[in-house]
Amino acid sequence: MLPVLLIQENGTAGLLAIVPGLAVGILILLVCTFWRNRCEETSFPQSLQMLLGKPAGMVTTFLFLLLYLLFAVFCLSSFVEVVHTGILKETPRILLLLPVFLLAGWLAWNGLEDIARFTVLAAVLAVLLLFLTVTGSIGSFQMKNLLPLQIHSPEKLIQSIGYSSFSYSMFLVMFMVYPALPQKKGIAWQMPLAAALSAALFLLWVLLALGVFGQFSMEQLIWLPLELARMIQVSAFLERTEALFIAIWLPVVLANSGLLLWAASEAAHQLLHRQKSRWLHWGMVAIAAVFSIAIGNLLQLFYLEQALAAIIAGFVPLLLLAILAATLLYSRKKAGRKGGQPS
Amino acid sequence: MKKLILQQPGRIASSSGSVPDVPVSGVLNQDMEWLKQHYVRCSDLIYRHITIGGHQHRQAAVFYFDGMTDSSVVHDNILQPLLLDAEIAENDAETEENFRNFFEYLKERLLPAGEITVADDLKQGAQAMMNGDVLLIIDGCRQAIVIDAKGFPQRPVGKAENEVVLRGPQEAFTEAMRINTALIRRHLRTNQLKLEEKTLGRYTRTQVAIVYLDGVANENIIAEVHRRLDNIKDVDSILDSSCIEQYIEDSPFSVFPQMQYTERPDKVASSLLEGRVALVVDGSPDVILLPLMFVQLLQSPEDYYTRLAPGTFMRWIRYMGLLIAILFPSLYVAVTSYHPEMLPLNLLLSIAAAREGVPFPAFVEALIMELCFELLREASIRLPGAIGNTIGIVGALVIGDAAVSAHLVAPQMVIVVAITAIGSFTVPSMEASYPIRLLRFPLMLLAAGFGLYGVALGVMAILLHLVHLRSFGFPYLEPLAPLKLNEMRDVLIRAPRWQMMVRPQFREPYRKNTGILERGFWQRRVQPLKQKGDDSRGEQ
């Protein structure tokens, strides 16, 4: 499940803003599947060099690597910020940050197979979380909050679209995951299915939040899981359970950030043509951790989110189109070469 | 008369098939001297120079260890036939053919022992003596006869003490490997039950049997077991099955066991039927089962001897017990220290009132009580039976009560520790209880430092480790991760026996289907695959 937790000033237009994000996510998955079917024999960095030329391919790979790292930084930093803000206000932020980076780095180091297995466990918890949240906040849910689409200003709408696109752009990690999957039929369709499930869960979360808070209140919120957790009340016995629910978010965050760190590490290894290197992997994790520590507060995190959203909105669609076009050309050349071979 | 030494073994085949280190010379005095020197200062070595059938040209010597052999077998089945019953003609000519016939006569007709082998290597014969056999050296013969007369003292088959069930077989393994393999064979009366033996340990020469069902167990696992055991042939000693485990497990530094122990023959039989491999070690009453999945540590044989509902219920009680045993103290520390707002008001006030006057923070309280409990548990194991039980009960009650009265700990903490202990006792496997006891403390520390977030971090670290752990190459958390839905019927619930007709897939068994079953209202036909020379009972 996509763990984008920061939603400040992104509730404008509610349902309308969700649609572009979904479209971006679907586009990424389609391009990725198309590319993989046409370029089965290579990894993503090699494929980029083949499709776009060596210099452009290497630069693009590096940009992807940076994106993965920044996504991981954002994912972990925002989670730690939730914990720091909502639960452990007096604990130094660095003490909260370092353990999650260690765990995410360890998960990434163990490889894709372990990430997949861990994600299965995390998915069970994510569904449980959703179920408990729905059950606990169903009393506050109102259908009418979902319906009106009031657009406050074009700038806020654009901002919301950017945020929504950013939420689903984490699917870019599929470009690294697909080539690493075993060439079995069952696996090939399980990946997009898993991605679709993740997107659906995230969508349900956003819809639930919209239904509970409404568009106007959502604009004022900062941390979606925290706010939803605060709404949960089961009779007079179970309430103020945000600490428990935030803790249960950890496996979801770890699974996603572990995958992002793995993708970044794998991209770095393939870019530098290195075998699995402890130093390279943990060096990158350390860089990500240092960058996270440098993001000292919520405001800087918010700026990072806005910067990433802007990059995603401007860069990713163009990149996807470039990959699509190059893949088409490549597959036509390949088909032409096969047709021209003597029998 | 010139003494004849049988030069060629002739029709008598060597049992080892290899070049002997110390060949039997055929000169009786020389061989006797070698054996006496080999076992110099061994006061339990017994040897006797005899004349077979009173015939002066048929000299021999018998060697054995006192206490290792059955003296009635030695006297009645070896010495008496050799001394009194041997029929040798007085004028039996000293020819090679006569001598060879005499040897055959000894081996095939005179000695009524159950198992007789020949050895052309004195060292091999000496080793056989260490196993409780009797060595017969004959003057003029380059081979010795090894006669089965094992009679070392052993514990009788008793009740399982560590894996108690209310319903089902009660017998348990003993230290004698042959008795243990017989107990297994009583459950699996098929020629597919294979026992391959190895000898490990330079000084202990411990016999280890690799037991599996041919055609059911994964051949790769069997080969891997052989490979790992062959790698430890040169160690000094194998005193118990746990020594083998420590040598051949995948992750020696993990707190989680990667092999399972059992003292129950029925559990071994059911595990073999699932495709696992068992290691039976001479001198150890615990049989190793491998590979191991984590969920198997929470399964008891009794689950399968009861009906669906109670079996499932007991299983879920155990899952709850496991979670309580690991998490309850840390959750208590986290909630009372960091998140008291989570508690209902009345409960919060009750806890606050009870903790008034207690000088320690919740973490220190929990640590003190848990350590006291571990001390009591360890002490009660070491003390003899009645005293140990008494100490356990008195210690728990008196110390707990005294600590509360002295305001050292809150009453709730005593309840937390007691429930935690009870939860840990629900786990059927002893080897699973150790990681629970160990992991409780770091989780409490994390709870003291970071509250529920710290507990979550600790649990995630444990999960990450478990996800990465392998047992003979197989994922430890299977069928949870990777998720195998059709195997979850024996995890989430204890499915009815007539539904568990497919062996666990992760062991890639060669025969997935287990037979034909009819239940009247529910019928499922599966086609068993052709098996080589199978004469197992009950299979169609």
CSV table of N, CA and C in Angstrom, one decimal, chain B residues 299 303-304 308-309 311-313 315-316 319 487-496 499-500:
chain,number,residue,atom,x,y,z
B,299,GLN,N,2.5,-26.8,16.6
B,299,GLN,CA,1.5,-27.9,16.4
B,299,GLN,C,1.9,-29.0,17.3
B,303,ASP,N,-3.4,-32.4,18.3
B,303,ASP,CA,-4.3,-31.7,17.4
B,303,ASP,C,-5.0,-32.7,16.4
B,304,TYR,N,-4.2,-33.7,16.0
B,304,TYR,CA,-4.7,-34.6,15.0
B,304,TYR,C,-5.4,-35.8,15.6
B,308,LEU,N,-12.2,-31.8,14.8
B,308,LEU,CA,-11.9,-30.5,14.1
B,308,LEU,C,-12.0,-29.3,15.1
B,309,ALA,N,-13.2,-29.2,15.8
B,309,ALA,CA,-13.4,-27.9,16.5
B,309,ALA,C,-12.4,-27.8,17.7
B,311,GLY,N,-9.6,-29.3,18.1
B,311,GLY,CA,-8.2,-29.2,17.5
B,311,GLY,C,-7.9,-27.8,17.1
B,312,THR,N,-8.8,-27.2,16.4
B,312,THR,CA,-8.7,-25.8,15.9
B,312,THR,C,-8.6,-24.8,17.1
B,313,PHE,N,-9.5,-25.0,18.0
B,313,PHE,CA,-9.5,-24.2,19.2
B,313,PHE,C,-8.2,-24.2,20.0
B,315,ARG,N,-5.3,-25.0,18.8
B,315,ARG,CA,-4.3,-24.3,18.0
B,315,ARG,C,-4.3,-22.8,18.2
B,316,TRP,N,-5.5,-22.3,18.2
B,316,TRP,CA,-5.6,-20.8,18.3
B,316,TRP,C,-5.2,-20.4,19.7
B,319,TYR,N,-1.6,-20.1,19.5
B,319,TYR,CA,-1.1,-18.9,18.8
B,319,TYR,C,-1.2,-17.7,19.8
B,487,GLU,N,-2.2,-24.8,1.8
B,487,GLU,CA,-1.6,-25.3,3.0
B,487,GLU,C,-2.0,-24.6,4.3
B,488,MET,N,-2.8,-23.5,4.1
B,488,MET,CA,-3.2,-22.8,5.3
B,488,MET,C,-4.3,-23.6,6.1
B,489,ARG,N,-4.8,-24.6,5.4
B,489,ARG,CA,-5.9,-25.3,6.1
B,489,ARG,C,-5.3,-26.1,7.3
B,490,ASP,N,-4.0,-26.2,7.4
B,490,ASP,CA,-3.4,-26.9,8.5
B,490,ASP,C,-2.7,-25.8,9.4
B,491,VAL,N,-2.9,-24.6,9.1
B,491,VAL,CA,-2.3,-23.5,9.9
B,491,VAL,C,-3.4,-22.7,10.7
B,492,LEU,N,-4.3,-22.2,9.8
B,492,LEU,CA,-5.4,-21.3,10.4
B,492,LEU,C,-6.3,-22.2,11.2
B,493,ILE,N,-6.6,-23.4,10.7
B,493,ILE,CA,-7.5,-24.3,11.4
B,493,ILE,C,-6.8,-25.7,11.3
B,494,ARG,N,-7.4,-26.6,12.1
B,494,ARG,CA,-6.9,-28.0,11.9
B,494,ARG,C,-8.0,-28.6,11.1
B,495,ALA,N,-7.7,-28.7,9.8
B,495,ALA,CA,-8.8,-29.1,8.9
B,495,ALA,C,-9.1,-30.6,9.1
B,496,PRO,N,-10.2,-31.1,8.8
B,496,PRO,CA,-10.5,-32.5,9.0
B,496,PRO,C,-9.5,-33.4,8.2
B,499,GLN,N,-9.8,-34.0,4.6
B,499,GLN,CA,-9.5,-32.9,3.7
B,499,GLN,C,-8.0,-32.7,3.5
B,500,MET,N,-7.3,-33.3,4.4
B,500,MET,CA,-5.8,-33.1,4.2
B,500,MET,C,-5.2,-34.2,3.4
